[in-house]
Amino acid sequence: VHGLLPAELFSWARPAASDERESDFASFDITLCDGEGRVCVEIEGFSMKRLVTAEGFAFDTPPTRSEMVFPDDDADDSNRSEQPLSPGEKRMAHNVSQGIRPQEGAEAFARALALGPSQLVVSSLDLDALIAQAQHDEQTGSATALGFQRPDLDSDFVAPRNDIERTLAGFWQELLGLDEVGVEDSFFDLGGHSLIAVRLFAMIRRAYNLDFPISVLFEAPTIAACAAMIAERTGSDPETGDEVAPARPVRRFTHLVAMHDGEGGPKTPFFLVAGMFGNVLNLRHLAQLMGTDRPFYGVQARGLFGDDPPHRSLVEAATDYIAELRQVQPHGPYLLGGFSGGGITAFEMARQLEAQGEEVALLVLLDTPLPQIPEPGRIDRALIKAQEIRRKGPRYLGEWARNRLAWELGKIRSRREGSPATPEQQFHNAEIEAAFREALARYEMQPWSGNVALFRPPLDRRWKVSSGRWVSAARQYVLEDNGWRDWVPETRVFEVPGDHDSMVLEPNVRVLATRIAACIEDAETREATALRARAAE
């Protein structure tokens, strides 16, 4: 979005894919301009899916589940079960049946815009009736007022059986927006993610004065398992609440997190260091897609929980990570990796392991930058400003001045007032980030001759500057290999879909997992060939 929208807009839409005639999806790149051709908004990859519903987007009778098509429902119609609708789905079907046709909607929208009020409320439904219904639900405590219904899961619903489980179930319902949660339901199957997990464990901390890392969800993804861990730590009987002698604590690593049920299969383990904030939860999708026949360990930072200070040296962090790694796999060849800044720590681990006489078969870097990235100089910054002025006109100077002023005022306000505590800060994100950046500035790169595979998203060439170089939207020089070939000449580069964050998330992570698995298979084949050659000698 390049600026405020004028009263009149013109749109230019282009197909984003070469041929989608046989697909249910249509994707477009769209440019919105004002009457003089100045670009106001640029949209890439706007997608729509064809939904096959009853004629005119209305139902004569309440449909069955097989007749309802949802945006994420790609199943073949022939495989749909004729199950009756849930109460929530019946209500949605009724509301859909009261809808209006597209041409009626466009006319109503135009009339609404012509009214002139600053806020518009337009609905084809009886708003007073909806409000009365919501008030009735709230007064009677019906499920629809509390949240969405529990989704269909492989696990049967099991109600909470003790005070700890009931407390946790309340937390989960509030955070996940569900009307009920079974104690054997998986946090991840219910739609939980890292931001919700941070809030969940902040609530557990306040309720039980216990400090768990959010990575414990890999070990205890259900309310029943979490409740058992809380009972173990507090020394109380979950059934009665009576104090009991604490059980001998289960040994847990500080840094290693087993990201499969159990500890994986018989293949050589893969160890992946988390990014700058040290949290492995965003690597869960990758761990699942890599397959359960290979142990997959995330490596989390020190200081995520408890009173341990974060590492302020990448060398020390690598040494501590190796100490735990070798308890799982005493000797190489090792398969290592790191996401973002964690790749630099993994690089240091590889160097230390080789110095100890061990072999590292593969180092995987997930869009890892070099420790010190040169920033654009004065000439290149001037070239960037000139390009922005040509693109946006004089208003760019006003935008730049306002942004600069807001940034300076934000720094002053932060120094004077400090930032309010948030659940994320309660899990020491700020301290871990500060320590990591400090360690990064002091780390000295050394050449390495190992096997490195760098996976990165498509290059972001935003501005062309001096010497034919490009600068990204993050105002960093664009390098095809992120600069790694200067230190590891044989680095192989693989482009994967997504951006820096979404490359490890669905659906992009499926491509990433497939290509990492192929690199691991290639590395293991090389090792087997070399072993046979040594044996033949």
XYZ file of C-alpha atoms in Angstrom:
537
model
C 0.000 0.000 0.000
C 1.698 3.157 -1.209
C -0.662 5.788 0.167
C -4.205 6.873 0.961
C -6.872 5.661 -1.439
C -8.647 8.277 -3.565
C -12.393 8.368 -4.134
C -12.010 6.822 -7.598
C -9.806 3.796 -8.361
C -8.851 1.907 -11.500
C -7.718 -1.726 -11.342
C -5.458 -3.731 -13.633
C -5.589 -7.501 -13.055
C -3.232 -10.019 -14.698
C -3.269 -13.820 -14.364
C -0.511 -14.806 -11.966
C -0.210 -18.355 -13.350
C 0.343 -19.454 -16.930
C -2.651 -21.771 -17.276
C -5.304 -22.398 -14.631
C -8.191 -23.260 -16.913
C -8.464 -26.778 -15.485
C -8.000 -25.674 -11.877
C -10.546 -24.684 -9.235
C -8.220 -21.809 -8.328
C -7.596 -18.527 -10.113
C -4.689 -16.276 -9.118
C -4.097 -12.674 -10.165
C -1.610 -9.865 -9.719
C -3.560 -6.639 -9.263
C -2.531 -2.983 -9.449
C -4.829 -0.213 -8.188
C -4.228 3.286 -9.583
C -5.810 6.698 -9.222
C -7.205 8.695 -12.124
C -3.749 9.978 -13.076
C -2.159 6.548 -13.145
C -0.301 6.777 -9.828
C -0.023 3.356 -8.201
C -1.902 3.176 -4.884
C -1.860 -0.561 -4.102
C 0.030 -3.545 -5.550
C -1.297 -7.050 -4.833
C 0.570 -10.229 -5.763
C -0.976 -13.678 -5.957
C -4.573 -12.775 -5.097
C -6.346 -16.168 -5.261
C -9.940 -17.278 -5.500
C -11.410 -20.777 -5.363
C -14.507 -21.842 -7.238
C -17.180 -23.017 -4.780
C -19.922 -25.260 -6.139
C -23.030 -24.545 -4.084
C -26.748 -24.510 -4.685
C -28.051 -22.155 -7.394
C -28.019 -18.514 -6.386
C -26.038 -19.179 -3.173
C -29.176 -20.266 -1.317
C -30.501 -23.541 0.062
C -34.155 -24.557 -0.229
C -33.680 -27.049 2.607
C -30.899 -27.431 5.162
C -28.113 -29.279 3.330
C -26.192 -32.320 4.481
C -22.492 -32.064 5.224
C -21.643 -33.514 1.797
C -23.536 -30.665 0.078
C -21.599 -27.948 1.891
C -18.273 -26.884 0.370
C -15.761 -25.143 2.592
C -12.699 -23.174 1.407
C -10.214 -25.745 2.663
C -12.214 -28.816 1.650
C -10.443 -30.432 -1.302
C -11.873 -33.917 -0.871
C -13.584 -35.651 -3.769
C -17.396 -35.410 -3.505
C -17.627 -39.183 -3.899
C -15.791 -39.680 -0.603
C -17.961 -37.342 1.487
C -20.017 -38.959 4.211
C -23.731 -38.192 4.564
C -23.388 -37.108 8.190
C -26.011 -34.788 9.677
C -24.969 -31.230 10.304
C -23.865 -30.117 13.740
C -25.879 -27.317 15.412
C -23.226 -24.784 14.430
C -23.264 -25.955 10.797
C -27.070 -25.820 10.719
C -26.933 -22.224 11.911
C -24.374 -21.375 9.247
C -26.478 -23.084 6.567
C -29.516 -21.081 7.669
C -27.567 -17.824 7.530
C -26.258 -18.720 4.060
C -29.831 -19.401 2.923
C -30.737 -15.817 3.898
C -27.961 -14.382 1.728
C -28.319 -12.240 -1.385
C -27.096 -12.648 -4.934
C -23.905 -10.941 -6.173
C -25.703 -8.270 -8.170
C -27.902 -7.440 -5.178
C -24.831 -7.205 -2.979
C -23.120 -4.773 -5.366
C -26.225 -2.564 -5.466
C -26.574 -2.616 -1.672
C -22.906 -1.771 -1.226
C -23.169 1.184 -3.621
C -26.229 2.486 -1.746
C -24.417 2.091 1.577
C -21.413 4.061 0.322
C -23.715 6.830 -0.867
C -25.143 7.341 2.643
C -22.081 9.207 3.878
C -21.713 8.080 7.554
C -18.205 7.361 8.743
C -19.188 3.837 9.853
C -21.388 1.460 7.861
C -23.356 -1.547 9.044
C -24.849 -3.525 6.170
C -26.399 -6.959 6.563
C -28.927 -9.109 4.739
C -29.845 -10.700 8.071
C -32.057 -9.407 10.877
C -29.424 -7.808 13.121
C -31.819 -7.356 16.052
C -32.661 -11.056 15.924
C -28.969 -12.009 15.849
C -28.225 -9.797 18.854
C -31.160 -11.260 20.778
C -29.968 -14.778 19.924
C -26.431 -14.020 21.156
C -27.794 -12.543 24.402
C -29.948 -15.629 24.927
C -26.944 -17.909 24.351
C -24.887 -15.937 26.853
C -27.633 -16.041 29.500
C -28.290 -19.757 29.070
C -24.605 -20.674 28.732
C -25.178 -22.541 25.478
C -22.173 -23.774 23.543
C -22.550 -21.291 20.707
C -21.832 -18.396 23.069
C -18.682 -19.969 24.413
C -16.930 -20.616 21.127
C -16.648 -22.898 18.145
C -17.541 -26.514 18.499
C -14.777 -29.048 19.041
C -13.626 -30.281 15.621
C -13.842 -33.896 14.555
C -10.625 -35.550 15.756
C -9.230 -39.060 15.747
C -9.317 -39.014 19.559
C -12.602 -39.598 21.407
C -13.828 -36.841 23.692
C -12.757 -37.451 27.293
C -14.018 -34.939 29.857
C -11.676 -33.521 32.540
C -11.379 -35.861 35.526
C -9.666 -33.744 38.193
C -9.025 -30.154 39.222
C -5.802 -29.756 37.235
C -7.386 -31.071 34.043
C -10.439 -28.854 34.551
C -8.223 -25.787 35.009
C -6.188 -26.607 31.911
C -9.336 -27.310 29.896
C -10.562 -23.818 30.785
C -7.262 -22.333 29.586
C -7.419 -24.236 26.306
C -11.061 -23.308 25.668
C -10.337 -19.621 26.247
C -7.200 -19.519 24.095
C -8.433 -21.760 21.270
C -11.986 -20.374 21.179
C -13.652 -23.779 21.617
C -16.755 -24.668 23.596
C -15.190 -27.851 24.969
C -11.843 -29.633 24.880
C -11.145 -33.277 25.668
C -8.193 -34.147 27.862
C -6.804 -36.489 25.170
C -7.079 -33.915 22.364
C -3.798 -32.727 20.839
C -2.976 -29.028 21.199
C -1.775 -28.956 17.605
C -4.802 -30.804 16.189
C -7.026 -28.153 17.788
C -5.214 -25.396 15.910
C -2.692 -24.372 18.558
C 0.481 -22.564 17.496
C 3.465 -20.868 19.116
C 1.765 -17.569 20.016
C -1.082 -19.411 21.744
C 1.446 -21.708 23.441
C 3.285 -18.713 24.917
C 0.041 -17.418 26.430
C -0.906 -20.901 27.645
C 2.314 -21.404 29.578
C 2.126 -17.873 30.968
C -1.285 -18.851 32.408
C 0.167 -22.108 33.786
C 2.981 -20.130 35.396
C 0.515 -17.805 37.133
C -1.745 -20.657 38.252
C 0.877 -23.159 39.465
C 4.106 -21.131 39.792
C 5.783 -23.525 37.362
C 8.100 -22.582 34.525
C 7.817 -24.883 31.498
C 9.337 -24.255 28.062
C 6.660 -24.225 25.361
C 8.621 -26.989 23.634
C 7.253 -29.330 26.333
C 4.159 -29.537 24.096
C 6.053 -32.044 21.944
C 6.336 -34.288 24.999
C 2.927 -33.475 26.453
C 0.575 -32.246 23.690
C -2.627 -33.104 25.592
C -4.294 -31.773 28.730
C -3.916 -35.180 30.409
C -0.168 -35.252 29.775
C 0.289 -31.605 30.853
C -1.732 -32.216 33.998
C 0.432 -35.227 34.859
C 3.579 -33.113 34.481
C 2.134 -30.386 36.707
C 1.163 -32.959 39.335
C 4.657 -34.450 39.160
C 6.325 -31.060 39.652
C 3.988 -29.880 42.416
C 3.968 -33.191 44.276
C 0.163 -33.414 44.363
C -2.267 -36.202 43.536
C -4.174 -35.049 40.429
C -7.255 -36.983 41.536
C -7.554 -35.690 45.099
C -5.221 -32.709 45.232
C -3.519 -34.189 48.297
C 0.214 -33.758 48.675
C 2.265 -36.805 47.794
C 5.968 -37.473 47.617
C 7.193 -36.026 44.306
C 8.027 -38.679 41.756
C 11.588 -38.935 40.618
C 11.716 -36.334 37.851
C 12.001 -37.537 34.294
C 15.325 -36.526 32.812
C 14.895 -33.795 30.233
C 17.517 -32.032 28.174
C 17.980 -28.302 28.443
C 18.521 -27.811 24.720
C 17.439 -30.931 22.812
C 13.732 -31.350 22.060
C 12.569 -34.664 20.571
C 10.028 -33.513 17.977
C 8.505 -36.922 17.221
C 6.445 -39.198 19.431
C 9.103 -41.147 21.284
C 12.493 -40.425 19.773
C 12.006 -41.352 16.138
C 13.124 -44.339 14.112
C 16.347 -46.194 13.367
C 17.994 -43.706 10.997
C 20.735 -41.223 11.854
C 19.250 -38.324 13.872
C 18.884 -34.853 12.414
C 19.609 -31.934 14.774
C 18.187 -28.517 13.837
C 19.086 -25.385 15.820
C 16.215 -22.903 16.303
C 16.401 -19.306 15.099
C 17.416 -16.182 16.977
C 14.709 -16.455 19.650
C 15.597 -20.065 20.364
C 12.047 -21.416 20.037
C 11.623 -24.709 18.130
C 7.817 -24.692 17.891
C 7.760 -23.171 14.389
C 9.833 -26.154 13.178
C 7.125 -28.675 14.060
C 5.724 -28.935 10.512
C 9.176 -29.660 9.117
C 9.815 -32.341 11.751
C 6.541 -34.090 10.926
C 7.149 -34.056 7.177
C 10.689 -35.380 7.482
C 9.194 -38.694 8.601
C 9.105 -40.590 11.894
C 11.721 -43.108 10.746
C 14.444 -40.539 11.511
C 14.833 -38.954 14.960
C 14.416 -35.202 14.636
C 15.726 -33.012 17.461
C 15.137 -29.293 17.706
C 17.830 -27.402 19.594
C 16.417 -24.588 21.729
C 18.239 -21.705 23.398
C 19.238 -21.479 27.021
C 17.198 -18.939 28.950
C 13.791 -19.691 27.403
C 12.541 -20.544 30.885
C 13.856 -20.529 34.423
C 16.657 -18.308 35.666
C 19.479 -19.522 33.400
C 20.988 -16.601 31.457
C 21.119 -16.935 27.652
C 24.417 -17.666 25.951
C 26.424 -14.585 25.025
C 28.902 -16.521 22.894
C 28.084 -18.712 19.895
C 31.161 -20.814 20.665
C 29.892 -21.538 24.189
C 26.383 -22.222 22.900
C 27.732 -24.695 20.328
C 29.816 -26.433 23.024
C 26.777 -26.878 25.303
C 24.593 -28.082 22.429
C 27.236 -30.648 21.425
C 27.425 -31.973 25.000
C 23.744 -32.932 24.847
C 23.881 -34.014 21.200
C 26.579 -36.577 21.969
C 24.422 -38.120 24.690
C 21.959 -39.010 21.928
C 24.540 -39.808 19.219
C 28.033 -40.353 20.676
C 29.828 -40.411 17.305
C 29.360 -39.206 13.727
C 28.714 -38.899 10.945
C 26.357 -36.118 12.078
C 23.482 -34.405 10.303
C 23.170 -30.810 11.501
C 21.086 -27.826 10.540
C 19.955 -24.413 11.655
C 17.104 -22.051 10.896
C 17.976 -18.401 10.285
C 20.547 -17.241 12.870
C 20.591 -20.735 14.353
C 22.454 -21.854 11.240
C 25.522 -19.896 12.381
C 25.541 -21.794 15.684
C 25.122 -25.056 13.742
C 28.096 -24.024 11.577
C 30.178 -23.548 14.734
C 28.995 -26.955 16.022
C 30.173 -28.583 12.777
C 33.598 -26.971 13.119
C 33.947 -28.051 16.771
C 32.863 -31.629 16.030
C 35.435 -31.942 13.235
C 38.094 -30.522 15.577
C 37.170 -33.357 17.961
C 37.811 -35.913 15.221
C 34.174 -36.476 14.309
C 32.630 -36.326 10.852
C 29.765 -34.042 9.794
C 28.034 -35.508 6.759
C 25.765 -32.525 6.090
C 25.074 -29.013 7.368
C 21.659 -27.614 6.362
C 21.211 -23.836 6.509
C 17.651 -22.501 6.330
C 17.994 -18.960 4.953
C 20.912 -18.292 7.290
C 22.684 -14.949 6.826
C 26.339 -14.317 7.607
C 27.059 -12.992 11.122
C 28.046 -9.540 9.879
C 26.020 -8.282 6.918
C 27.336 -5.137 5.196
C 24.738 -2.394 5.069
C 24.229 -0.195 1.999
C 26.604 2.763 2.038
C 25.822 6.440 1.552
C 25.824 6.256 -2.261
C 23.525 3.229 -2.356
C 21.163 4.762 0.206
C 20.966 7.860 -1.980
C 20.186 5.700 -5.024
C 17.390 3.975 -3.090
C 15.875 7.332 -2.115
C 16.088 8.549 -5.704
C 14.225 5.474 -6.961
C 11.536 5.907 -4.311
C 11.111 9.583 -5.215
C 10.674 8.639 -8.890
C 8.160 5.958 -7.950
C 6.124 7.839 -5.327
C 6.790 11.448 -6.150
C 7.321 14.213 -3.572
C 5.141 12.450 -0.992
C 8.012 10.006 -0.386
C 10.015 12.720 1.385
C 7.074 13.386 3.701
C 6.667 9.668 4.412
C 10.379 9.291 5.118
C 10.371 12.282 7.507
C 7.304 11.006 9.368
C 8.732 7.494 9.701
C 12.072 8.825 10.897
C 10.405 11.053 13.477
C 8.215 8.203 14.723
C 11.267 5.955 15.033
C 13.238 8.544 17.033
C 10.256 9.277 19.296
C 9.755 5.543 19.839
C 13.353 5.163 20.989
C 12.988 8.078 23.437
C 9.679 6.745 24.780
C 11.121 3.254 25.181
C 14.071 4.595 27.184
C 11.844 6.713 29.429
C 8.938 4.376 30.033
C 10.143 0.920 29.136
C 7.882 -1.516 27.331
C 4.902 -3.173 29.027
C 5.423 -6.813 29.884
C 3.866 -9.253 27.465
C 3.705 -13.062 27.559
C 6.430 -13.158 24.920
C 8.711 -10.998 27.051
C 7.913 -13.138 30.066
C 9.565 -15.964 28.154
C 12.760 -13.868 27.901
C 12.560 -13.157 24.169
C 14.116 -9.730 24.610
C 17.023 -11.068 26.662
C 17.665 -13.946 24.258
C 17.591 -11.634 21.231
C 19.962 -9.142 22.882
C 22.381 -11.905 23.890
C 22.280 -13.460 20.419
C 22.982 -10.160 18.670
C 25.849 -9.517 21.065
C 27.289 -12.974 20.364
C 26.797 -12.476 16.619
C 28.825 -9.274 16.606
C 31.749 -11.029 18.307
C 31.726 -14.249 16.271
C 34.668 -14.708 13.911
C 33.959 -16.735 10.788
C 36.494 -19.359 9.713
C 36.650 -21.231 6.375
C 35.204 -24.740 6.336
C 35.354 -27.426 3.650
C 32.277 -29.423 4.677
C 29.066 -30.304 2.861
C 26.631 -27.358 3.133
C 23.142 -27.090 1.642
C 21.567 -23.619 1.840
C 17.801 -23.349 1.390
C 16.431 -19.870 0.828
C 13.257 -18.228 -0.521
C 13.166 -16.359 -3.856
C 15.473 -13.344 -3.915
C 13.901 -9.980 -3.104
C 15.473 -7.578 -5.603
C 13.834 -4.306 -4.597
C 16.344 -1.607 -5.592
C 19.219 -1.690 -8.060
C 22.231 0.205 -6.702
C 25.907 0.721 -7.532
C 28.087 -1.936 -9.209
C 24.990 -3.758 -10.465
C 24.047 -4.901 -6.980
C 20.535 -5.199 -5.586
C 19.088 -4.278 -2.193
C 16.097 -6.042 -0.619
C 13.050 -4.493 1.053
C 14.886 -5.147 4.342
C 17.636 -2.822 2.987
C 20.247 -5.571 2.781
C 22.375 -6.524 -0.212
C 20.879 -9.431 -2.135
C 23.304 -12.353 -2.465
C 22.394 -15.541 -4.316
C 24.188 -17.692 -1.708
C 23.656 -15.352 1.293
C 27.451 -14.883 1.162
C 28.291 -18.418 2.324
C 30.487 -19.458 -0.604
C 33.122 -16.994 0.607
C 33.583 -19.325 3.598
C 32.345 -22.689 2.297
C 33.153 -22.769 -1.448
C 31.113 -25.901 -2.195
C 27.867 -24.552 -0.698
C 24.873 -25.737 -2.717
C 21.899 -23.364 -2.961
C 18.257 -24.464 -3.253
C 15.393 -22.021 -3.765
C 12.140 -22.936 -1.993
C 8.727 -21.218 -1.923
C 7.666 -18.724 0.729
C 9.607 -16.054 2.555
C 12.042 -16.172 5.469
C 9.333 -17.125 7.996
C 6.768 -18.995 5.887
C 9.269 -21.345 4.212
C 9.063 -23.576 7.332
C 5.261 -23.362 7.551
C 2.440 -25.009 5.612
C 2.120 -25.319 2.684
C 5.623 -24.163 1.642
C 7.344 -26.470 4.119
C 6.328 -29.521 2.073
C 8.741 -28.521 -0.687
C 11.447 -27.719 1.866
C 11.066 -31.080 3.654
C 11.271 -33.021 0.383
C 14.458 -31.271 -0.699
C 16.156 -31.579 2.700
C 15.328 -35.293 2.736
C 16.921 -35.654 -0.708
C 20.081 -33.870 0.499
C 20.276 -36.128 3.557
C 19.845 -39.216 1.405
C 22.595 -37.959 -0.913
C 24.913 -37.282 2.063
C 24.307 -40.751 3.504
C 24.951 -42.342 0.108
C 28.263 -40.493 -0.090
C 29.179 -41.685 3.399
C 28.331 -45.293 2.549
C 30.414 -45.110 -0.637
C 33.378 -43.615 1.228
C 33.090 -46.285 3.938
C 33.164 -49.082 1.342
C 36.181 -47.476 -0.320
C 38.048 -47.305 2.997
C 37.162 -50.918 3.741
C 38.459 -52.001 0.342
C 41.801 -50.362 1.060
